Short mmCIF file of C-alpha atoms in Angstrom, two decimals:
data_model
loop_
_atom_site.label_atom_id
_atom_site.label_comp_id
_atom_site.label_asym_id
_atom_site.label_seq_id
_atom_site.Cartn_x
_atom_site.Cartn_y
_atom_site.Cartn_z
CA MET X 1 5.84 -39.78 -77.07
CA LYS X 2 7.13 -36.93 -77.69
CA ALA X 3 10.87 -35.92 -80.27
CA VAL X 4 13.06 -32.70 -79.69
CA TYR X 5 14.53 -32.09 -82.72
CA ASN X 6 17.49 -30.49 -82.77
CA HIS X 7 16.78 -27.77 -85.54
CA HIS X 8 20.66 -26.33 -85.57
CA HIS X 9 21.56 -29.50 -86.55
CA SER X 10 22.37 -28.84 -90.17
CA LEU X 11 24.76 -26.20 -88.99
CA HIS X 12 27.55 -29.01 -89.00
CA GLN X 13 27.72 -30.74 -92.65
CA GLY X 14 31.24 -31.74 -93.26
CA LYS X 15 32.03 -31.48 -96.42
CA SER X 16 34.82 -35.07 -96.44
CA GLU X 17 36.01 -37.67 -94.01
CA PHE X 18 39.26 -39.87 -94.30
CA PHE X 19 38.37 -43.43 -94.40
CA ARG X 20 40.39 -45.75 -94.91
CA GLY X 21 43.16 -43.54 -96.45
CA ALA X 22 41.04 -41.94 -98.76
CA GLN X 23 39.35 -38.57 -98.22
CA VAL X 24 35.77 -39.10 -99.31
CA PRO X 25 31.80 -37.33 -98.78
CA ALA X 26 31.73 -37.62 -95.33
CA PHE X 27 28.81 -40.70 -94.67
CA GLU X 28 27.90 -38.60 -91.31
CA ARG X 29 25.55 -35.88 -93.41
CA ALA X 30 22.43 -33.65 -92.31
CA ASP X 31 19.56 -35.53 -94.19
CA ARG X 32 20.14 -38.18 -91.64
CA ALA X 33 18.17 -36.72 -89.18
CA ASP X 34 15.63 -35.04 -92.20
CA HIS X 35 14.82 -38.69 -92.84
CA VAL X 36 14.11 -40.02 -89.41
CA LEU X 37 11.93 -36.94 -88.93
CA ALA X 38 9.81 -36.96 -91.93
CA GLU X 39 9.45 -40.38 -91.24
CA TRP X 40 8.80 -39.74 -87.43
CA GLN X 41 5.46 -37.30 -88.93
CA ARG X 42 4.41 -39.55 -91.64
CA ARG X 43 3.53 -42.31 -89.32
CA LYS X 44 2.18 -39.63 -86.53
CA LEU X 45 4.43 -41.13 -83.40
CA GLY X 46 4.08 -38.22 -81.48
CA GLU X 47 4.47 -34.64 -80.95
CA VAL X 48 7.91 -32.89 -81.79
CA VAL X 49 9.16 -30.35 -79.66
CA ALA X 50 12.11 -27.33 -79.42
CA PRO X 51 15.01 -28.04 -76.95
CA LYS X 52 15.26 -26.03 -73.97
CA ASP X 53 18.51 -24.03 -73.59
CA HIS X 54 20.28 -26.06 -70.41
CA GLY X 55 23.05 -23.51 -70.87
CA LEU X 56 27.33 -25.24 -70.23
CA ALA X 57 26.62 -26.50 -66.82
CA PRO X 58 24.76 -30.18 -67.73
CA ILE X 59 27.84 -30.65 -70.44
CA LEU X 60 31.06 -29.02 -68.03
CA ALA X 61 29.39 -31.91 -65.67
CA VAL X 62 30.90 -34.71 -68.07
CA HIS X 63 33.05 -32.95 -70.57
CA SER X 64 36.57 -30.42 -69.33
CA GLN X 65 36.40 -27.49 -69.19
CA ARG X 66 39.40 -26.61 -71.66
CA TYR X 67 37.55 -29.18 -74.60
CA ILE X 68 34.80 -27.32 -74.01
CA ASP X 69 36.66 -23.51 -74.22
CA PHE X 70 38.22 -25.38 -77.51
CA LEU X 71 35.28 -26.17 -79.12
CA GLN X 72 33.32 -23.19 -78.77
CA THR X 73 36.36 -21.15 -79.88
CA ALA X 74 37.90 -23.72 -82.76
CA TRP X 75 36.14 -22.63 -86.10
CA LEU X 76 36.98 -19.00 -85.64
CA ARG X 77 40.55 -19.72 -84.99
CA TRP X 78 40.89 -21.96 -87.80
CA VAL X 79 39.64 -19.22 -89.75
CA ALA X 80 41.63 -16.79 -87.94
CA LEU X 81 45.15 -18.99 -89.53
CA ASP X 82 43.80 -18.20 -92.70
CA PRO X 83 41.13 -16.84 -93.99
CA GLY X 84 41.62 -19.60 -97.20
CA ASN X 85 40.50 -21.94 -94.44
CA ALA X 86 36.41 -20.80 -94.33
CA PRO X 87 35.96 -23.13 -96.99
CA ARG X 88 37.68 -26.12 -95.78
CA ASP X 89 36.89 -28.45 -92.79
CA ALA X 90 39.05 -28.68 -90.26
CA PHE X 91 41.12 -31.75 -89.22
CA PRO X 92 43.81 -33.16 -87.24
CA SER X 93 47.92 -33.41 -88.37
CA VAL X 94 49.05 -34.03 -84.80
CA TRP X 95 48.06 -36.72 -81.69
CA ALA X 96 49.51 -36.21 -78.27
CA ILE X 97 50.04 -40.80 -78.42
CA ARG X 98 51.71 -42.54 -75.69
CA THR X 99 54.64 -40.78 -73.95
CA LEU X 100 53.76 -37.46 -75.44
CA ARG X 101 52.44 -34.95 -72.89
CA ASP X 102 48.61 -33.88 -72.54
CA ASP X 103 48.86 -32.19 -69.60
CA VAL X 104 50.26 -28.94 -70.89
CA LEU X 105 48.04 -26.65 -73.09
CA PRO X 106 50.03 -25.62 -76.30
CA ASP X 107 49.71 -22.35 -77.83
CA SER X 108 49.21 -23.95 -81.38
CA PHE X 109 45.62 -24.06 -82.82
CA ALA X 110 46.70 -27.67 -84.63
CA ALA X 111 48.38 -28.99 -81.81
CA GLN X 112 44.94 -28.46 -79.44
CA LEU X 113 43.28 -29.94 -82.70
CA GLY X 114 45.23 -33.09 -81.79
CA LEU X 115 45.05 -32.92 -78.43
CA PHE X 116 41.41 -33.03 -78.60
CA SER X 117 41.02 -35.67 -81.33
CA MET X 118 41.39 -39.43 -81.43
CA ASP X 119 40.67 -39.44 -84.96
CA SER X 120 41.12 -37.89 -88.97
CA GLY X 121 37.49 -38.66 -89.92
CA THR X 122 35.30 -36.12 -88.17
CA PRO X 123 35.39 -32.53 -89.89
CA LEU X 124 35.09 -29.91 -87.74
CA THR X 125 32.96 -27.21 -89.21
CA ALA X 126 31.88 -23.63 -89.18
CA GLY X 127 28.55 -25.19 -87.32
CA SER X 128 29.96 -28.16 -85.18
CA TRP X 129 29.65 -26.47 -81.46
CA GLN X 130 26.14 -25.12 -82.31
CA ALA X 131 25.17 -28.36 -83.86
CA ALA X 132 26.78 -30.43 -80.69
CA LYS X 133 25.42 -27.86 -78.19
CA THR X 134 21.83 -28.54 -79.21
CA GLY X 135 22.03 -31.66 -79.39
CA ALA X 136 22.91 -32.01 -75.76
CA ASP X 137 20.17 -29.28 -75.05
CA CYS X 138 18.16 -31.69 -77.16
CA ALA X 139 19.10 -34.80 -74.71
CA LEU X 140 18.38 -32.90 -71.43
CA THR X 141 14.96 -31.74 -72.58
CA ALA X 142 13.82 -35.03 -73.43
CA ALA X 143 15.67 -36.17 -69.90
CA ASP X 144 12.86 -33.50 -67.77
CA LEU X 145 10.19 -35.02 -70.20
CA VAL X 146 10.88 -38.33 -68.35
CA LEU X 147 11.48 -36.71 -64.98
CA ALA X 148 8.09 -35.30 -65.19
CA GLY X 149 6.57 -38.62 -65.94
CA ALA X 150 6.89 -38.94 -69.19
CA ARG X 151 7.51 -42.90 -70.05
CA THR X 152 9.78 -42.36 -73.00
CA ALA X 153 11.47 -38.93 -74.97
CA PHE X 154 13.25 -39.33 -78.40
CA ALA X 155 16.36 -36.81 -78.86
CA LEU X 156 16.17 -36.44 -82.61
CA THR X 157 19.82 -34.96 -83.11
CA ARG X 158 23.08 -34.93 -84.91
CA PRO X 159 25.84 -34.82 -85.22
CA PRO X 160 25.93 -38.20 -82.96
CA GLY X 161 28.00 -38.54 -79.49
CA HIS X 162 28.92 -41.66 -77.74
CA HIS X 163 32.83 -41.72 -79.22
CA ALA X 164 33.20 -38.17 -77.42
CA GLY X 165 35.09 -38.67 -74.56
CA ALA X 166 35.43 -36.21 -71.44
CA ASP X 167 38.37 -34.24 -73.52
CA PHE X 168 38.29 -35.87 -76.98
CA LEU X 169 36.08 -35.92 -79.95
CA GLY X 170 36.13 -37.87 -82.52
CA GLY X 171 33.53 -40.79 -84.34
CA TYR X 172 31.54 -38.06 -86.04
CA CYS X 173 30.77 -36.66 -82.08
CA PHE X 174 31.67 -33.96 -80.32
CA VAL X 175 29.56 -33.57 -77.15
CA ASN X 176 28.15 -36.78 -75.65
CA HIS X 177 24.62 -36.48 -75.28
CA ALA X 178 23.81 -39.96 -73.97
CA ALA X 179 26.69 -39.01 -71.32
CA VAL X 180 24.79 -35.70 -70.17
CA ALA X 181 21.48 -37.10 -70.20
CA ALA X 182 22.69 -39.67 -67.61
CA GLN X 183 24.42 -37.70 -65.67
CA HIS X 184 21.84 -35.07 -65.47
CA LEU X 185 19.14 -37.90 -64.55
CA ARG X 186 21.20 -38.67 -61.76
CA GLY X 187 21.64 -34.82 -60.66
CA LYS X 188 18.05 -34.46 -60.62
CA GLY X 189 17.65 -37.41 -58.57
CA ALA X 190 17.44 -40.96 -60.26
CA SER X 191 19.69 -43.48 -57.85
CA ARG X 192 21.10 -45.62 -60.97
CA VAL X 193 20.77 -45.15 -63.92
CA ALA X 194 21.39 -47.54 -67.36
CA VAL X 195 23.08 -46.67 -70.64
CA LEU X 196 22.46 -49.35 -73.25
CA ASP X 197 24.34 -48.48 -76.89
CA VAL X 198 22.80 -50.40 -79.68
CA ASP X 199 24.85 -48.93 -82.21
CA TYR X 200 27.34 -51.20 -84.06
CA HIS X 201 30.11 -48.87 -83.19
CA HIS X 202 31.13 -48.92 -79.42
CA GLY X 203 30.32 -45.69 -77.08
CA ASN X 204 33.69 -45.76 -76.25
CA GLY X 205 33.36 -42.10 -74.59
CA THR X 206 30.37 -42.96 -72.63
CA GLN X 207 32.10 -46.17 -71.10
CA SER X 208 35.32 -44.19 -70.68
CA ILE X 209 33.22 -41.56 -68.27
CA PHE X 210 31.47 -43.73 -66.21
CA TYR X 211 34.10 -46.44 -66.05
CA ASP X 212 34.73 -45.94 -62.41
CA ARG X 213 31.22 -45.69 -60.64
CA ALA X 214 28.53 -48.07 -59.98
CA ASP X 215 25.61 -45.38 -60.14
CA VAL X 216 26.08 -45.81 -64.03
CA LEU X 217 25.62 -49.21 -66.16
CA TYR X 218 26.90 -48.88 -69.32
CA VAL X 219 25.98 -52.18 -71.47
CA SER X 220 27.25 -52.06 -74.98
CA ILE X 221 26.48 -54.30 -78.19
CA HIS X 222 28.92 -53.60 -81.18
CA GLY X 223 31.53 -54.54 -83.86
CA ASP X 224 34.73 -56.55 -82.06
CA PRO X 225 37.37 -53.89 -82.21
CA LYS X 226 39.72 -55.97 -82.68
CA THR X 227 38.71 -55.07 -86.63
CA GLU X 228 35.97 -52.38 -86.16
CA PHE X 229 35.82 -48.54 -84.55
CA PRO X 230 36.54 -47.68 -82.62
CA PHE X 231 39.65 -50.25 -82.45
CA TYR X 232 41.11 -49.62 -78.52
CA LEU X 233 38.15 -50.01 -76.57
CA GLY X 234 35.43 -52.56 -76.45
CA HIS X 235 36.45 -55.65 -75.25
CA ALA X 236 34.63 -58.13 -72.96
CA ASP X 237 37.25 -58.13 -70.60
CA GLU X 238 36.61 -54.18 -69.69
CA THR X 239 34.59 -54.87 -66.64
CA GLY X 240 34.70 -51.83 -64.45
CA ALA X 241 36.97 -50.35 -62.43
CA GLY X 242 37.38 -49.39 -58.77
CA ALA X 243 33.92 -48.81 -57.14
CA GLY X 244 32.38 -49.38 -61.19
CA ALA X 245 34.00 -52.98 -61.57
CA GLY X 246 31.05 -55.18 -62.96
CA CYS X 247 29.21 -51.58 -64.40
CA ASN X 248 30.12 -52.22 -67.49
CA LEU X 249 29.26 -55.07 -69.81
CA ASN X 250 30.30 -55.80 -73.60
CA LEU X 251 29.12 -57.30 -76.06
CA PRO X 252 31.58 -57.45 -79.14
CA LEU X 253 30.06 -59.42 -82.11
CA PRO X 254 32.29 -59.85 -85.49
CA ALA X 255 31.78 -58.45 -88.65
CA GLY X 256 28.89 -60.57 -90.46
CA THR X 257 26.90 -61.20 -87.36
CA SER X 258 23.30 -62.33 -87.97
CA ALA X 259 20.20 -61.21 -86.76
CA SER X 260 19.81 -64.08 -84.59
CA ARG X 261 22.82 -63.43 -83.22
CA TRP X 262 22.64 -60.31 -82.39
CA PHE X 263 19.29 -60.79 -80.39
CA GLU X 264 21.51 -63.65 -78.51
CA ALA X 265 23.31 -60.56 -77.33
CA LEU X 266 20.77 -58.36 -76.52
CA GLU X 267 18.95 -60.76 -73.73
CA LEU X 268 22.40 -61.03 -72.20
CA ALA X 269 21.96 -57.02 -72.52
CA LEU X 270 18.46 -56.73 -71.34
CA ALA X 271 19.45 -59.58 -68.46
CA LYS X 272 22.08 -57.07 -67.14
CA VAL X 273 20.00 -54.49 -67.17
CA ARG X 274 17.37 -56.08 -65.31
CA ALA X 275 19.60 -57.29 -62.52
CA PHE X 276 21.24 -53.71 -61.98
CA ALA X 277 17.52 -52.19 -61.23
CA PRO X 278 18.29 -48.55 -62.83
CA GLU X 279 14.98 -46.07 -62.15
CA VAL X 280 16.05 -44.73 -65.83
CA LEU X 281 17.45 -46.39 -68.79
CA VAL X 282 18.96 -43.89 -71.42
CA LEU X 283 19.39 -45.61 -75.06
CA SER X 284 22.13 -45.01 -77.34
CA LEU X 285 19.77 -45.61 -80.69
CA GLY X 286 21.78 -46.03 -83.80
CA VAL X 287 20.42 -47.94 -86.67
CA ASP X 288 23.96 -48.75 -88.67
CA THR X 289 23.72 -52.18 -87.43
CA PHE X 290 21.08 -52.67 -91.00
CA GLU X 291 22.53 -54.96 -93.18
CA GLY X 292 22.66 -51.97 -96.10
CA ASP X 293 24.90 -49.92 -93.94
CA PRO X 294 27.80 -48.79 -96.10
CA ILE X 295 30.58 -48.65 -92.86
CA SER X 296 29.00 -51.36 -91.21
CA HIS X 297 28.94 -54.98 -90.84
CA PHE X 298 26.23 -56.93 -89.48
CA LYS X 299 22.57 -58.13 -90.59
CA LEU X 300 19.83 -56.68 -88.99
CA THR X 301 16.77 -56.15 -91.84
CA SER X 302 14.67 -53.09 -91.41
CA VAL X 303 11.74 -55.55 -90.35
CA ASP X 304 14.30 -56.60 -87.39
CA TYR X 305 14.11 -52.95 -85.79
CA LEU X 306 10.54 -53.43 -84.83
CA ARG X 307 11.66 -56.87 -82.96
CA MET X 308 14.31 -54.84 -81.62
CA SER X 309 11.77 -51.80 -80.35
CA GLU X 310 9.35 -54.33 -78.47
CA ARG X 311 12.45 -56.19 -76.81
CA LEU X 312 13.56 -52.85 -75.37
CA ALA X 313 10.37 -51.41 -74.59
CA ALA X 314 9.65 -54.47 -72.40
CA LEU X 315 11.86 -53.44 -70.04
CA GLY X 316 9.01 -51.43 -69.18
CA LEU X 317 11.46 -48.85 -67.57
CA PRO X 318 11.57 -44.75 -68.39
CA THR X 319 13.65 -44.47 -71.45
CA VAL X 320 15.17 -41.31 -72.85
CA ILE X 321 16.57 -42.46 -76.32
CA VAL X 322 19.55 -40.53 -78.18
CA PHE X 323 19.91 -41.22 -81.67
CA GLU X 324 23.46 -41.94 -82.47
CA GLY X 325 24.64 -43.75 -86.10
CA GLY X 326 23.31 -44.88 -89.07
CA TYR X 327 24.54 -44.21 -92.38
CA ALA X 328 21.89 -46.08 -94.98
CA ILE X 329 20.76 -42.62 -95.87
CA GLU X 330 17.40 -44.18 -98.23
CA GLU X 331 16.03 -46.95 -95.27
CA ILE X 332 16.89 -45.03 -92.05
CA GLY X 333 13.61 -43.13 -91.33
CA VAL X 334 12.23 -46.46 -92.09
CA ASN X 335 14.84 -48.22 -89.78
CA THR X 336 14.71 -45.76 -86.69
CA ALA X 337 10.78 -45.15 -86.78
CA ASN X 338 10.90 -49.14 -86.39
CA ALA X 339 13.00 -49.28 -83.43
CA LEU X 340 10.91 -46.30 -81.87
CA MET X 341 7.65 -48.22 -82.45
CA ALA X 342 6.89 -50.34 -79.28
CA PHE X 343 7.56 -46.76 -77.56
CA ALA X 344 5.16 -44.73 -79.34
#
């Protein structure tokens, strides 16, 4: 198995985020990927390769033009407002919520940042666009490897992607790498693609991008949105719409869920994937289900990720694995490597 490594990921390093009313050091840190890469190399899991530049077309296949235009210029505009902004991350202060219009693009940078954001916990930095764009190239390169015959390829990138919608950022995410990979696989000939999301947090962006489509299945095991981020999507009654009816499965679990209960949900997820009979699987791999994660509340141990890996690999599908969340920094390398072992 090859790991496609985002050599630009460290260009995005938020200084802080807003969490439960306080401004705190950012949980989504550059050393997340560094620890995973180090453990990958220590275990000799496979070759590490650089991504190929795929341009903007595959990103624009799932994200709106005006949103990507905004991301490409956002930092320069932020600093142009006030040179004193250069050492400060950009955060939104207004949002286009219910009854307010989102069809007219305002001229104000602050208004645009709010229009294209879902939260105040995602710092926009000087390198956010470059890191996210290269992350998409990692996912696309991993997809190309699988299309060329590799059984599995791993996109080792950050910031993560599954919370990013077609036209908004949030949850530390700017470009939805899993969705970009899934759409690329479809465009290159895979008739049916399944996206399985095992991150602690529901991939609201991935769900919304494919919600009315029958060619891409989305399945997620995650913390119950009644109490867990992203709060406003991820309920069990969200099963798809229109042509996509029945092609969305959410398996929300309460905070404190044990490993045994989580694996019961995994079996339901795997059954759904098998019934869909996809040609390729995209795995959104988050390891924030770990018992020691500082912002999540499941009880999986490091050993449990070995079992997870075995069950996922047993699907026998060509698989593109995209790195998502996980914020227990000291354990993230071991946990991620364990989740990859059966594939490697």
